[in-house]
Amino acid sequence: MDGAGIAGSFQISMPVGLASVLSICLHEIPQELSDYGILLAAGFTAKKALFFNFLSGVFSVVGCLFGLLITNNNVLNVTETHLIALNAGSFLYISTSMIPEVLNQLIENNDNQEGDDKSLKQSFTSKLITAISGITFGILMMHIIGIYEDTLNDFTKQFVEFYLK
């Protein structure tokens, strides 16, 4: 999905494409590190874990090429807006489906701790505040990007003209 989203984003404009690449990288880097750790913990050797992690990353490139192919081929009537909508929908699904899991983890971790009721409530409250703060920070960043969209577009155009041409 990431590759198809990147393909659609660059077809809209260079600033939108660069913003998509940046946001996907900020999402993918921690995820790939986590995946690598999970593979190691599952008993994979370091080389095998790196190989399978690399293999999963290759599919983003394949998705990008596929996205470019289907949007440039008028047979399917797929446009870049379809790819962007599909990508946004998948991110929304993933993020909202994780909310119950995060809350269950908070409750389970709190149940497994020892201590008096007051310290357990403080621990749970601090973890809940941390989770809500992360969500609030993400919403705030999207709002700031929306406010300064024109400035960011101008900056991106100047950057591209200076460094990439």
mmCIF file with all atom_site columns, C-alpha atoms in Angstrom:
data_model
loop_
_atom_site.group_PDB
_atom_site.id
_atom_site.type_symbol
_atom_site.label_atom_id
_atom_site.label_alt_id
_atom_site.label_comp_id
_atom_site.label_asym_id
_atom_site.label_entity_id
_atom_site.label_seq_id
_atom_site.pdbx_PDB_ins_code
_atom_site.Cartn_x
_atom_site.Cartn_y
_atom_site.Cartn_z
_atom_site.occupancy
_atom_site.B_iso_or_equiv
_atom_site.pdbx_formal_charge
_atom_site.auth_seq_id
_atom_site.auth_comp_id
_atom_site.auth_asym_id
_atom_site.auth_atom_id
_atom_site.pdbx_PDB_model_num
ATOM 1   C CA . MET A 1 1   ? 0.000  0.000   0.000   1.00 0.00 ? 1   MET A CA 1
ATOM 2   C CA . ASP A 1 2   ? 2.828  2.405   0.773   1.00 0.00 ? 2   ASP A CA 1
ATOM 3   C CA . GLY A 1 3   ? 4.260  2.204   -2.717  1.00 0.00 ? 3   GLY A CA 1
ATOM 4   C CA . ALA A 1 4   ? 0.903  2.772   -4.398  1.00 0.00 ? 4   ALA A CA 1
ATOM 5   C CA . GLY A 1 5   ? 0.275  5.767   -2.131  1.00 0.00 ? 5   GLY A CA 1
ATOM 6   C CA . ILE A 1 6   ? 3.662  7.221   -3.031  1.00 0.00 ? 6   ILE A CA 1
ATOM 7   C CA . ALA A 1 7   ? 2.958  6.729   -6.745  1.00 0.00 ? 7   ALA A CA 1
ATOM 8   C CA . GLY A 1 8   ? -0.375 8.513   -6.498  1.00 0.00 ? 8   GLY A CA 1
ATOM 9   C CA . SER A 1 9   ? 1.105  11.299  -4.388  1.00 0.00 ? 9   SER A CA 1
ATOM 10  C CA . PHE A 1 10  ? 3.857  12.103  -6.868  1.00 0.00 ? 10  PHE A CA 1
ATOM 11  C CA . GLN A 1 11  ? 1.336  12.147  -9.692  1.00 0.00 ? 11  GLN A CA 1
ATOM 12  C CA . ILE A 1 12  ? -0.605 14.849  -7.853  1.00 0.00 ? 12  ILE A CA 1
ATOM 13  C CA . SER A 1 13  ? 2.465  17.053  -7.285  1.00 0.00 ? 13  SER A CA 1
ATOM 14  C CA . MET A 1 14  ? 6.057  16.998  -6.118  1.00 0.00 ? 14  MET A CA 1
ATOM 15  C CA . PRO A 1 15  ? 5.259  18.539  -2.680  1.00 0.00 ? 15  PRO A CA 1
ATOM 16  C CA . VAL A 1 16  ? 2.510  16.000  -2.032  1.00 0.00 ? 16  VAL A CA 1
ATOM 17  C CA . GLY A 1 17  ? 4.835  13.185  -3.090  1.00 0.00 ? 17  GLY A CA 1
ATOM 18  C CA . LEU A 1 18  ? 7.648  14.375  -0.843  1.00 0.00 ? 18  LEU A CA 1
ATOM 19  C CA . ALA A 1 19  ? 5.247  14.783  2.078   1.00 0.00 ? 19  ALA A CA 1
ATOM 20  C CA . SER A 1 20  ? 4.019  11.229  1.527   1.00 0.00 ? 20  SER A CA 1
ATOM 21  C CA . VAL A 1 21  ? 7.546  9.840   1.376   1.00 0.00 ? 21  VAL A CA 1
ATOM 22  C CA . LEU A 1 22  ? 8.477  11.669  4.579   1.00 0.00 ? 22  LEU A CA 1
ATOM 23  C CA . SER A 1 23  ? 5.400  10.509  6.479   1.00 0.00 ? 23  SER A CA 1
ATOM 24  C CA . ILE A 1 24  ? 5.718  6.925   5.269   1.00 0.00 ? 24  ILE A CA 1
ATOM 25  C CA . CYS A 1 25  ? 9.422  6.877   6.230   1.00 0.00 ? 25  CYS A CA 1
ATOM 26  C CA . LEU A 1 26  ? 8.572  8.182   9.704   1.00 0.00 ? 26  LEU A CA 1
ATOM 27  C CA . HIS A 1 27  ? 6.080  5.346   9.979   1.00 0.00 ? 27  HIS A CA 1
ATOM 28  C CA . GLU A 1 28  ? 8.153  2.598   8.367   1.00 0.00 ? 28  GLU A CA 1
ATOM 29  C CA . ILE A 1 29  ? 11.525 3.060   10.092  1.00 0.00 ? 29  ILE A CA 1
ATOM 30  C CA . PRO A 1 30  ? 10.279 2.182   13.594  1.00 0.00 ? 30  PRO A CA 1
ATOM 31  C CA . GLN A 1 31  ? 8.051  -0.529  12.155  1.00 0.00 ? 31  GLN A CA 1
ATOM 32  C CA . GLU A 1 32  ? 10.930 -2.172  10.281  1.00 0.00 ? 32  GLU A CA 1
ATOM 33  C CA . LEU A 1 33  ? 13.129 -2.034  13.396  1.00 0.00 ? 33  LEU A CA 1
ATOM 34  C CA . SER A 1 34  ? 10.313 -3.660  15.373  1.00 0.00 ? 34  SER A CA 1
ATOM 35  C CA . ASP A 1 35  ? 9.807  -6.307  12.705  1.00 0.00 ? 35  ASP A CA 1
ATOM 36  C CA . TYR A 1 36  ? 13.531 -7.070  12.783  1.00 0.00 ? 36  TYR A CA 1
ATOM 37  C CA . GLY A 1 37  ? 13.433 -7.457  16.562  1.00 0.00 ? 37  GLY A CA 1
ATOM 38  C CA . ILE A 1 38  ? 10.391 -9.711  16.369  1.00 0.00 ? 38  ILE A CA 1
ATOM 39  C CA . LEU A 1 39  ? 12.079 -11.924 13.777  1.00 0.00 ? 39  LEU A CA 1
ATOM 40  C CA . LEU A 1 40  ? 15.198 -12.185 15.958  1.00 0.00 ? 40  LEU A CA 1
ATOM 41  C CA . ALA A 1 41  ? 13.081 -13.032 19.004  1.00 0.00 ? 41  ALA A CA 1
ATOM 42  C CA . ALA A 1 42  ? 11.289 -15.694 16.949  1.00 0.00 ? 42  ALA A CA 1
ATOM 43  C CA . GLY A 1 43  ? 14.610 -17.456 16.392  1.00 0.00 ? 43  GLY A CA 1
ATOM 44  C CA . PHE A 1 44  ? 15.676 -16.135 12.996  1.00 0.00 ? 44  PHE A CA 1
ATOM 45  C CA . THR A 1 45  ? 19.375 -15.547 12.454  1.00 0.00 ? 45  THR A CA 1
ATOM 46  C CA . ALA A 1 46  ? 20.449 -11.945 11.930  1.00 0.00 ? 46  ALA A CA 1
ATOM 47  C CA . LYS A 1 47  ? 21.023 -12.538 8.198   1.00 0.00 ? 47  LYS A CA 1
ATOM 48  C CA . LYS A 1 48  ? 17.694 -14.282 7.724   1.00 0.00 ? 48  LYS A CA 1
ATOM 49  C CA . ALA A 1 49  ? 15.847 -11.554 9.652   1.00 0.00 ? 49  ALA A CA 1
ATOM 50  C CA . LEU A 1 50  ? 17.490 -8.858  7.517   1.00 0.00 ? 50  LEU A CA 1
ATOM 51  C CA . PHE A 1 51  ? 16.635 -10.764 4.334   1.00 0.00 ? 51  PHE A CA 1
ATOM 52  C CA . PHE A 1 52  ? 12.949 -11.112 5.188   1.00 0.00 ? 52  PHE A CA 1
ATOM 53  C CA . ASN A 1 53  ? 12.810 -7.490  6.341   1.00 0.00 ? 53  ASN A CA 1
ATOM 54  C CA . PHE A 1 54  ? 14.383 -6.408  3.042   1.00 0.00 ? 54  PHE A CA 1
ATOM 55  C CA . LEU A 1 55  ? 11.977 -8.627  1.116   1.00 0.00 ? 55  LEU A CA 1
ATOM 56  C CA . SER A 1 56  ? 8.990  -6.952  2.736   1.00 0.00 ? 56  SER A CA 1
ATOM 57  C CA . GLY A 1 57  ? 10.447 -3.545  1.864   1.00 0.00 ? 57  GLY A CA 1
ATOM 58  C CA . VAL A 1 58  ? 10.848 -4.524  -1.771  1.00 0.00 ? 58  VAL A CA 1
ATOM 59  C CA . PHE A 1 59  ? 7.084  -4.862  -2.029  1.00 0.00 ? 59  PHE A CA 1
ATOM 60  C CA . SER A 1 60  ? 6.756  -1.094  -1.473  1.00 0.00 ? 60  SER A CA 1
ATOM 61  C CA . VAL A 1 61  ? 8.782  -0.536  -4.631  1.00 0.00 ? 61  VAL A CA 1
ATOM 62  C CA . VAL A 1 62  ? 6.675  -3.119  -6.457  1.00 0.00 ? 62  VAL A CA 1
ATOM 63  C CA . GLY A 1 63  ? 3.539  -1.355  -5.203  1.00 0.00 ? 63  GLY A CA 1
ATOM 64  C CA . CYS A 1 64  ? 4.857  1.986   -6.435  1.00 0.00 ? 64  CYS A CA 1
ATOM 65  C CA . LEU A 1 65  ? 5.576  0.578   -9.881  1.00 0.00 ? 65  LEU A CA 1
ATOM 66  C CA . PHE A 1 66  ? 2.177  -1.124  -9.958  1.00 0.00 ? 66  PHE A CA 1
ATOM 67  C CA . GLY A 1 67  ? 0.491  2.141   -8.918  1.00 0.00 ? 67  GLY A CA 1
ATOM 68  C CA . LEU A 1 68  ? 2.263  4.024   -11.699 1.00 0.00 ? 68  LEU A CA 1
ATOM 69  C CA . LEU A 1 69  ? 1.338  1.317   -14.190 1.00 0.00 ? 69  LEU A CA 1
ATOM 70  C CA . ILE A 1 70  ? -2.375 1.199   -13.403 1.00 0.00 ? 70  ILE A CA 1
ATOM 71  C CA . THR A 1 71  ? -2.785 4.985   -13.239 1.00 0.00 ? 71  THR A CA 1
ATOM 72  C CA . ASN A 1 72  ? -1.044 5.461   -16.594 1.00 0.00 ? 72  ASN A CA 1
ATOM 73  C CA . ASN A 1 73  ? -3.063 2.663   -18.188 1.00 0.00 ? 73  ASN A CA 1
ATOM 74  C CA . ASN A 1 74  ? -6.528 4.006   -19.015 1.00 0.00 ? 74  ASN A CA 1
ATOM 75  C CA . VAL A 1 75  ? -8.015 0.517   -19.294 1.00 0.00 ? 75  VAL A CA 1
ATOM 76  C CA . LEU A 1 76  ? -8.786 0.280   -15.560 1.00 0.00 ? 76  LEU A CA 1
ATOM 77  C CA . ASN A 1 77  ? -9.885 3.931   -15.088 1.00 0.00 ? 77  ASN A CA 1
ATOM 78  C CA . VAL A 1 78  ? -7.847 4.196   -11.896 1.00 0.00 ? 78  VAL A CA 1
ATOM 79  C CA . THR A 1 79  ? -6.566 7.665   -11.050 1.00 0.00 ? 79  THR A CA 1
ATOM 80  C CA . GLU A 1 80  ? -4.097 8.933   -8.494  1.00 0.00 ? 80  GLU A CA 1
ATOM 81  C CA . THR A 1 81  ? -7.009 10.045  -6.315  1.00 0.00 ? 81  THR A CA 1
ATOM 82  C CA . HIS A 1 82  ? -8.146 6.413   -6.110  1.00 0.00 ? 82  HIS A CA 1
ATOM 83  C CA . LEU A 1 83  ? -4.673 5.402   -4.906  1.00 0.00 ? 83  LEU A CA 1
ATOM 84  C CA . ILE A 1 84  ? -4.564 8.208   -2.334  1.00 0.00 ? 84  ILE A CA 1
ATOM 85  C CA . ALA A 1 85  ? -8.037 7.299   -1.043  1.00 0.00 ? 85  ALA A CA 1
ATOM 86  C CA . LEU A 1 86  ? -7.094 3.613   -0.819  1.00 0.00 ? 86  LEU A CA 1
ATOM 87  C CA . ASN A 1 87  ? -3.880 4.442   1.030   1.00 0.00 ? 87  ASN A CA 1
ATOM 88  C CA . ALA A 1 88  ? -5.615 6.844   3.429   1.00 0.00 ? 88  ALA A CA 1
ATOM 89  C CA . GLY A 1 89  ? -8.319 4.287   4.105   1.00 0.00 ? 89  GLY A CA 1
ATOM 90  C CA . SER A 1 90  ? -5.784 1.581   4.902   1.00 0.00 ? 90  SER A CA 1
ATOM 91  C CA . PHE A 1 91  ? -3.931 3.864   7.325   1.00 0.00 ? 91  PHE A CA 1
ATOM 92  C CA . LEU A 1 92  ? -7.202 4.828   9.029   1.00 0.00 ? 92  LEU A CA 1
ATOM 93  C CA . TYR A 1 93  ? -8.195 1.171   9.322   1.00 0.00 ? 93  TYR A CA 1
ATOM 94  C CA . ILE A 1 94  ? -4.840 0.200   10.804  1.00 0.00 ? 94  ILE A CA 1
ATOM 95  C CA . SER A 1 95  ? -4.817 3.070   13.277  1.00 0.00 ? 95  SER A CA 1
ATOM 96  C CA . THR A 1 96  ? -8.391 2.616   14.478  1.00 0.00 ? 96  THR A CA 1
ATOM 97  C CA . SER A 1 97  ? -8.097 -1.156  14.714  1.00 0.00 ? 97  SER A CA 1
ATOM 98  C CA . MET A 1 98  ? -5.106 -0.703  17.036  1.00 0.00 ? 98  MET A CA 1
ATOM 99  C CA . ILE A 1 99  ? -6.990 1.382   19.630  1.00 0.00 ? 99  ILE A CA 1
ATOM 100 C CA . PRO A 1 100 ? -8.601 -1.619  21.383  1.00 0.00 ? 100 PRO A CA 1
ATOM 101 C CA . GLU A 1 101 ? -5.256 -3.454  21.338  1.00 0.00 ? 101 GLU A CA 1
ATOM 102 C CA . VAL A 1 102 ? -3.435 -0.522  22.945  1.00 0.00 ? 102 VAL A CA 1
ATOM 103 C CA . LEU A 1 103 ? -6.120 -0.203  25.622  1.00 0.00 ? 103 LEU A CA 1
ATOM 104 C CA . ASN A 1 104 ? -5.985 -3.964  26.331  1.00 0.00 ? 104 ASN A CA 1
ATOM 105 C CA . GLN A 1 105 ? -2.191 -3.765  26.656  1.00 0.00 ? 105 GLN A CA 1
ATOM 106 C CA . LEU A 1 106 ? -2.533 -0.890  29.122  1.00 0.00 ? 106 LEU A CA 1
ATOM 107 C CA . ILE A 1 107 ? -5.030 -2.859  31.212  1.00 0.00 ? 107 ILE A CA 1
ATOM 108 C CA . GLU A 1 108 ? -3.054 -6.146  31.061  1.00 0.00 ? 108 GLU A CA 1
ATOM 109 C CA . ASN A 1 109 ? 0.227  -4.466  31.983  1.00 0.00 ? 109 ASN A CA 1
ATOM 110 C CA . ASN A 1 110 ? -1.507 -2.714  34.841  1.00 0.00 ? 110 ASN A CA 1
ATOM 111 C CA . ASP A 1 111 ? -3.087 -5.987  36.069  1.00 0.00 ? 111 ASP A CA 1
ATOM 112 C CA . ASN A 1 112 ? 0.289  -7.773  36.009  1.00 0.00 ? 112 ASN A CA 1
ATOM 113 C CA . GLN A 1 113 ? 2.015  -5.167  38.180  1.00 0.00 ? 113 GLN A CA 1
ATOM 114 C CA . GLU A 1 114 ? 2.350  -5.486  41.895  1.00 0.00 ? 114 GLU A CA 1
ATOM 115 C CA . GLY A 1 115 ? 1.746  -2.661  44.317  1.00 0.00 ? 115 GLY A CA 1
ATOM 116 C CA . ASP A 1 116 ? -0.967 -0.813  46.085  1.00 0.00 ? 116 ASP A CA 1
ATOM 117 C CA . ASP A 1 117 ? -4.073 0.430   44.312  1.00 0.00 ? 117 ASP A CA 1
ATOM 118 C CA . LYS A 1 118 ? -2.910 4.033   44.328  1.00 0.00 ? 118 LYS A CA 1
ATOM 119 C CA . SER A 1 119 ? 0.376  3.316   42.537  1.00 0.00 ? 119 SER A CA 1
ATOM 120 C CA . LEU A 1 120 ? -1.372 1.042   40.017  1.00 0.00 ? 120 LEU A CA 1
ATOM 121 C CA . LYS A 1 121 ? -3.907 3.760   39.226  1.00 0.00 ? 121 LYS A CA 1
ATOM 122 C CA . GLN A 1 122 ? -1.078 6.303   38.817  1.00 0.00 ? 122 GLN A CA 1
ATOM 123 C CA . SER A 1 123 ? 0.817  3.927   36.527  1.00 0.00 ? 123 SER A CA 1
ATOM 124 C CA . PHE A 1 124 ? -2.244 3.263   34.383  1.00 0.00 ? 124 PHE A CA 1
ATOM 125 C CA . THR A 1 125 ? -3.102 6.966   34.287  1.00 0.00 ? 125 THR A CA 1
ATOM 126 C CA . SER A 1 126 ? 0.415  7.952   33.205  1.00 0.00 ? 126 SER A CA 1
ATOM 127 C CA . LYS A 1 127 ? 0.396  5.324   30.436  1.00 0.00 ? 127 LYS A CA 1
ATOM 128 C CA . LEU A 1 128 ? -3.036 6.457   29.268  1.00 0.00 ? 128 LEU A CA 1
ATOM 129 C CA . ILE A 1 129 ? -1.919 10.099  29.254  1.00 0.00 ? 129 ILE A CA 1
ATOM 130 C CA . THR A 1 130 ? 1.157  9.121   27.219  1.00 0.00 ? 130 THR A CA 1
ATOM 131 C CA . ALA A 1 131 ? -1.009 7.314   24.649  1.00 0.00 ? 131 ALA A CA 1
ATOM 132 C CA . ILE A 1 132 ? -3.473 10.196  24.389  1.00 0.00 ? 132 ILE A CA 1
ATOM 133 C CA . SER A 1 133 ? -0.579 12.671  24.125  1.00 0.00 ? 133 SER A CA 1
ATOM 134 C CA . GLY A 1 134 ? 0.822  10.766  21.163  1.00 0.00 ? 134 GLY A CA 1
ATOM 135 C CA . ILE A 1 135 ? -2.515 10.860  19.380  1.00 0.00 ? 135 ILE A CA 1
ATOM 136 C CA . THR A 1 136 ? -2.958 14.555  20.200  1.00 0.00 ? 136 THR A CA 1
ATOM 137 C CA . PHE A 1 137 ? 0.544  15.322  18.922  1.00 0.00 ? 137 PHE A CA 1
ATOM 138 C CA . GLY A 1 138 ? -0.245 13.613  15.610  1.00 0.00 ? 138 GLY A CA 1
ATOM 139 C CA . ILE A 1 139 ? -3.485 15.563  15.202  1.00 0.00 ? 139 ILE A CA 1
ATOM 140 C CA . LEU A 1 140 ? -1.680 18.806  16.100  1.00 0.00 ? 140 LEU A CA 1
ATOM 141 C CA . MET A 1 141 ? 1.038  18.130  13.514  1.00 0.00 ? 141 MET A CA 1
ATOM 142 C CA . MET A 1 142 ? -1.598 17.538  10.825  1.00 0.00 ? 142 MET A CA 1
ATOM 143 C CA . HIS A 1 143 ? -3.294 20.808  11.810  1.00 0.00 ? 143 HIS A CA 1
ATOM 144 C CA . ILE A 1 144 ? -0.014 22.747  11.658  1.00 0.00 ? 144 ILE A CA 1
ATOM 145 C CA . ILE A 1 145 ? 0.778  21.268  8.252   1.00 0.00 ? 145 ILE A CA 1
ATOM 146 C CA . GLY A 1 146 ? -2.695 22.301  7.083   1.00 0.00 ? 146 GLY A CA 1
ATOM 147 C CA . ILE A 1 147 ? -2.204 25.869  8.313   1.00 0.00 ? 147 ILE A CA 1
ATOM 148 C CA . TYR A 1 148 ? 1.208  26.253  6.677   1.00 0.00 ? 148 TYR A CA 1
ATOM 149 C CA . GLU A 1 149 ? 0.424  24.240  3.548   1.00 0.00 ? 149 GLU A CA 1
ATOM 150 C CA . ASP A 1 150 ? 1.091  27.110  1.134   1.00 0.00 ? 150 ASP A CA 1
ATOM 151 C CA . THR A 1 151 ? 4.401  27.946  2.804   1.00 0.00 ? 151 THR A CA 1
ATOM 152 C CA . LEU A 1 152 ? 5.442  24.295  2.748   1.00 0.00 ? 152 LEU A CA 1
ATOM 153 C CA . ASN A 1 153 ? 4.488  24.027  -0.935  1.00 0.00 ? 153 ASN A CA 1
ATOM 154 C CA . ASP A 1 154 ? 6.594  27.095  -1.780  1.00 0.00 ? 154 ASP A CA 1
ATOM 155 C CA . PHE A 1 155 ? 9.516  25.765  0.252   1.00 0.00 ? 155 PHE A CA 1
ATOM 156 C CA . THR A 1 156 ? 9.287  22.355  -1.411  1.00 0.00 ? 156 THR A CA 1
ATOM 157 C CA . LYS A 1 157 ? 9.148  23.871  -4.892  1.00 0.00 ? 157 LYS A CA 1
ATOM 158 C CA . GLN A 1 158 ? 12.222 26.005  -4.145  1.00 0.00 ? 158 GLN A CA 1
ATOM 159 C CA . PHE A 1 159 ? 14.030 22.989  -2.712  1.00 0.00 ? 159 PHE A CA 1
ATOM 160 C CA . VAL A 1 160 ? 13.229 20.847  -5.731  1.00 0.00 ? 160 VAL A CA 1
ATOM 161 C CA . GLU A 1 161 ? 14.233 23.588  -8.178  1.00 0.00 ? 161 GLU A CA 1
ATOM 162 C CA . PHE A 1 162 ? 17.519 24.216  -6.376  1.00 0.00 ? 162 PHE A CA 1
ATOM 163 C CA . TYR A 1 163 ? 18.629 20.647  -5.623  1.00 0.00 ? 163 TYR A CA 1
ATOM 164 C CA . LEU A 1 164 ? 16.926 18.445  -8.181  1.00 0.00 ? 164 LEU A CA 1
ATOM 165 C CA . LYS A 1 165 ? 17.178 20.475  -11.369 1.00 0.00 ? 165 LYS A CA 1
#
